[in-house]
């Protein structure tokens, strides 16, 4: 697999190197040197394949250097992509792809588990020590803590999250895990957390064995390509060229995965980057300009991001051509009132309960839907993570799943820091 920096095409990397050194020396992000379309036989037989089969075939297509042998790659895909992915029909032209049936009830389980398994593969070959440093706006933290909490003893994990800006379930999922997991609550926003992580990777004093587990890391992003082919193949509609995939978009890693899938030959009509009022991404899609904005707290907290890092990858994939991006992406904006109304309306009409992020994606599709469009909504999290908001919307008391309710009897372990990099670094160097 030949990867290049988004800032300098002359800086290249193997897949293994990019896993463990997720930011190039120029401060860019690793991306594919080229994306060649999958062969027609693969695309025509998708409906016969399981998600592990699809994942294996796409990775082999991308991995032209055979960095992972066939048998080991098959095992990794089978171990990772055994998470159920049901697709629910709400009406003839509206489907929900439920990506939240993993251990932490969020779509991040796919990418985090794949990354953990594939890192373990390389670590077991070289017996090297790795320290995962990652920022989260909500669900990544729990998924990474779960995935890496049970892996090789040579892996330590540090997770940064914005204080008082994630749900109680999300916080407990990351702060009650194994001893190799350290969580830092940062007095600031996700953008502050992400900035600290990026600076750490450029800091020679501490970056010796650092890697990342959010979508800065190309290894996690790759896993977010595979399931779009499975969703496409298993949504029971005849006119698949009319499919519109609506994706809740914060740090825009998930929609980047979908756009790469489209480049690989997934024959969908378009993608929707469905944003809340922290809509830097949708504003960029509609105007070609990414405004500098202050983050505003919303009900869909995982999307409370003003500087989406994966936008850099999208621009690179499309050669910074906004007109070409606009052919494949539509940007929408949904506020909290619309979010609550959508949760309420979906429940009243279909008896189906959704979380706020899924509501933003549904509202985004409804904003642009034409007569022939078939909407597939990417549902990224179970509603129980946002129980207060959902209960308010549907005016009904709901119970938590047992595995979530049991979290609250556990002791949390977290370290507080302000959002100044140097202050956090002092704490980090003492606690690692």
PDB file of N, CA and C in Angstrom, residues 4 28 50 76 85 87 108 139 161 189 192 215 220 227 242 245 260 280 294 311-312 321 326 356 373 399 407 420 432:
ATOM      1  N   UNK A   4       0.763   8.647   0.746  1.00  0.00           N
ATOM      2  CA  UNK A   4       1.488   9.912   0.623  1.00  0.00           C
ATOM      3  C   UNK A   4       0.897  10.931   1.594  1.00  0.00           C
ATOM      4  N   UNK A  28       0.992  16.765   7.752  1.00  0.00           N
ATOM      5  CA  UNK A  28      -0.197  16.411   6.978  1.00  0.00           C
ATOM      6  C   UNK A  28      -0.850  15.142   7.509  1.00  0.00           C
ATOM      7  N   UNK A  50     -20.082 -11.789   2.631  1.00  0.00           N
ATOM      8  CA  UNK A  50     -20.211 -11.310   4.008  1.00  0.00           C
ATOM      9  C   UNK A  50     -19.356 -10.059   4.171  1.00  0.00           C
ATOM     10  N   UNK A  76      -7.900 -11.568  10.545  1.00  0.00           N
ATOM     11  CA  UNK A  76      -8.157 -10.235  11.098  1.00  0.00           C
ATOM     12  C   UNK A  76      -9.542  -9.747  10.703  1.00  0.00           C
ATOM     13  N   UNK A  85     -24.860  -5.928  11.403  1.00  0.00           N
ATOM     14  CA  UNK A  85     -25.130  -4.642  10.755  1.00  0.00           C
ATOM     15  C   UNK A  85     -26.502  -4.717  10.074  1.00  0.00           C
ATOM     16  N   UNK A  87     -30.098  -3.619   8.519  1.00  0.00           N
ATOM     17  CA  UNK A  87     -30.595  -2.476   7.759  1.00  0.00           C
ATOM     18  C   UNK A  87     -32.119  -2.483   7.875  1.00  0.00           C
ATOM     19  N   UNK A 108     -17.980   3.404  15.836  1.00  0.00           N
ATOM     20  CA  UNK A 108     -16.527   3.437  16.016  1.00  0.00           C
ATOM     21  C   UNK A 108     -15.960   2.072  16.379  1.00  0.00           C
ATOM     22  N   UNK A 139     -17.750   9.065  21.023  1.00  0.00           N
ATOM     23  CA  UNK A 139     -17.785   7.617  20.886  1.00  0.00           C
ATOM     24  C   UNK A 139     -16.433   6.963  20.613  1.00  0.00           C
ATOM     25  N   UNK A 161     -10.604  13.929  26.113  1.00  0.00           N
ATOM     26  CA  UNK A 161     -11.982  14.254  25.777  1.00  0.00           C
ATOM     27  C   UNK A 161     -12.374  15.579  26.422  1.00  0.00           C
ATOM     28  N   UNK A 189     -12.881  22.228  24.245  1.00  0.00           N
ATOM     29  CA  UNK A 189     -13.695  21.558  23.240  1.00  0.00           C
ATOM     30  C   UNK A 189     -12.911  20.405  22.620  1.00  0.00           C
ATOM     31  N   UNK A 192      -9.771  21.568  20.927  1.00  0.00           N
ATOM     32  CA  UNK A 192      -8.616  21.702  21.813  1.00  0.00           C
ATOM     33  C   UNK A 192      -7.938  20.345  22.010  1.00  0.00           C
ATOM     34  N   UNK A 215      -9.517   8.940  13.568  1.00  0.00           N
ATOM     35  CA  UNK A 215      -9.417   8.839  12.109  1.00  0.00           C
ATOM     36  C   UNK A 215      -8.257   9.639  11.532  1.00  0.00           C
ATOM     37  N   UNK A 220      -7.565   3.189  10.888  1.00  0.00           N
ATOM     38  CA  UNK A 220      -8.954   3.208  11.341  1.00  0.00           C
ATOM     39  C   UNK A 220      -9.887   3.685  10.244  1.00  0.00           C
ATOM     40  N   UNK A 227     -17.743  -1.103   5.162  1.00  0.00           N
ATOM     41  CA  UNK A 227     -19.152  -1.383   5.435  1.00  0.00           C
ATOM     42  C   UNK A 227     -20.100  -0.679   4.477  1.00  0.00           C
ATOM     43  N   UNK A 242     -29.971   5.274  -7.461  1.00  0.00           N
ATOM     44  CA  UNK A 242     -30.675   6.393  -6.814  1.00  0.00           C
ATOM     45  C   UNK A 242     -30.381   6.484  -5.318  1.00  0.00           C
ATOM     46  N   UNK A 245     -26.681   8.343   0.503  1.00  0.00           N
ATOM     47  CA  UNK A 245     -26.266   7.942   1.845  1.00  0.00           C
ATOM     48  C   UNK A 245     -26.063   9.192   2.695  1.00  0.00           C
ATOM     49  N   UNK A 260     -14.284   7.492  -0.486  1.00  0.00           N
ATOM     50  CA  UNK A 260     -13.278   6.567  -1.016  1.00  0.00           C
ATOM     51  C   UNK A 260     -13.975   5.345  -1.616  1.00  0.00           C
ATOM     52  N   UNK A 280     -19.000  23.635   9.800  1.00  0.00           N
ATOM     53  CA  UNK A 280     -17.875  24.019   8.953  1.00  0.00           C
ATOM     54  C   UNK A 280     -17.849  23.191   7.674  1.00  0.00           C
ATOM     55  N   UNK A 294     -16.408  29.160  16.297  1.00  0.00           N
ATOM     56  CA  UNK A 294     -16.336  28.705  17.677  1.00  0.00           C
ATOM     57  C   UNK A 294     -17.326  27.561  17.860  1.00  0.00           C
ATOM     58  N   UNK A 311     -11.247  16.705   6.473  1.00  0.00           N
ATOM     59  CA  UNK A 311     -11.511  17.559   5.313  1.00  0.00           C
ATOM     60  C   UNK A 311     -10.248  17.687   4.459  1.00  0.00           C
ATOM     61  N   UNK A 312      -9.098  17.649   5.114  1.00  0.00           N
ATOM     62  CA  UNK A 312      -7.822  17.721   4.406  1.00  0.00           C
ATOM     63  C   UNK A 312      -7.670  16.535   3.446  1.00  0.00           C
ATOM     64  N   UNK A 321     -10.504  20.340  -5.860  1.00  0.00           N
ATOM     65  CA  UNK A 321     -11.478  20.829  -6.839  1.00  0.00           C
ATOM     66  C   UNK A 321     -12.865  20.803  -6.199  1.00  0.00           C
ATOM     67  N   UNK A 326     -18.472  18.739  -4.958  1.00  0.00           N
ATOM     68  CA  UNK A 326     -19.909  19.031  -4.922  1.00  0.00           C
ATOM     69  C   UNK A 326     -20.724  18.076  -5.779  1.00  0.00           C
ATOM     70  N   UNK A 356     -29.700  11.420  18.593  1.00  0.00           N
ATOM     71  CA  UNK A 356     -29.659  12.744  17.956  1.00  0.00           C
ATOM     72  C   UNK A 356     -28.830  12.793  16.670  1.00  0.00           C
ATOM     73  N   UNK A 373     -35.105   9.551  -5.012  1.00  0.00           N
ATOM     74  CA  UNK A 373     -34.008   9.250  -4.086  1.00  0.00           C
ATOM     75  C   UNK A 373     -34.381   8.149  -3.099  1.00  0.00           C
ATOM     76  N   UNK A 399     -35.512   2.543  29.392  1.00  0.00           N
ATOM     77  CA  UNK A 399     -34.537   1.860  30.247  1.00  0.00           C
ATOM     78  C   UNK A 399     -33.229   1.652  29.490  1.00  0.00           C
ATOM     79  N   UNK A 407     -22.317  -0.103  33.954  1.00  0.00           N
ATOM     80  CA  UNK A 407     -21.142   0.777  33.947  1.00  0.00           C
ATOM     81  C   UNK A 407     -21.117   1.708  35.146  1.00  0.00           C
ATOM     82  N   UNK A 420      -4.187  23.992  27.631  1.00  0.00           N
ATOM     83  CA  UNK A 420      -2.867  24.469  27.214  1.00  0.00           C
ATOM     84  C   UNK A 420      -1.949  23.266  26.964  1.00  0.00           C
ATOM     85  N   UNK A 432       2.557   8.814  32.223  1.00  0.00           N
ATOM     86  CA  UNK A 432       2.795   7.694  31.318  1.00  0.00           C
ATOM     87  C   UNK A 432       3.808   6.720  31.914  1.00  0.00           C
TER      88      UNK A 432
END
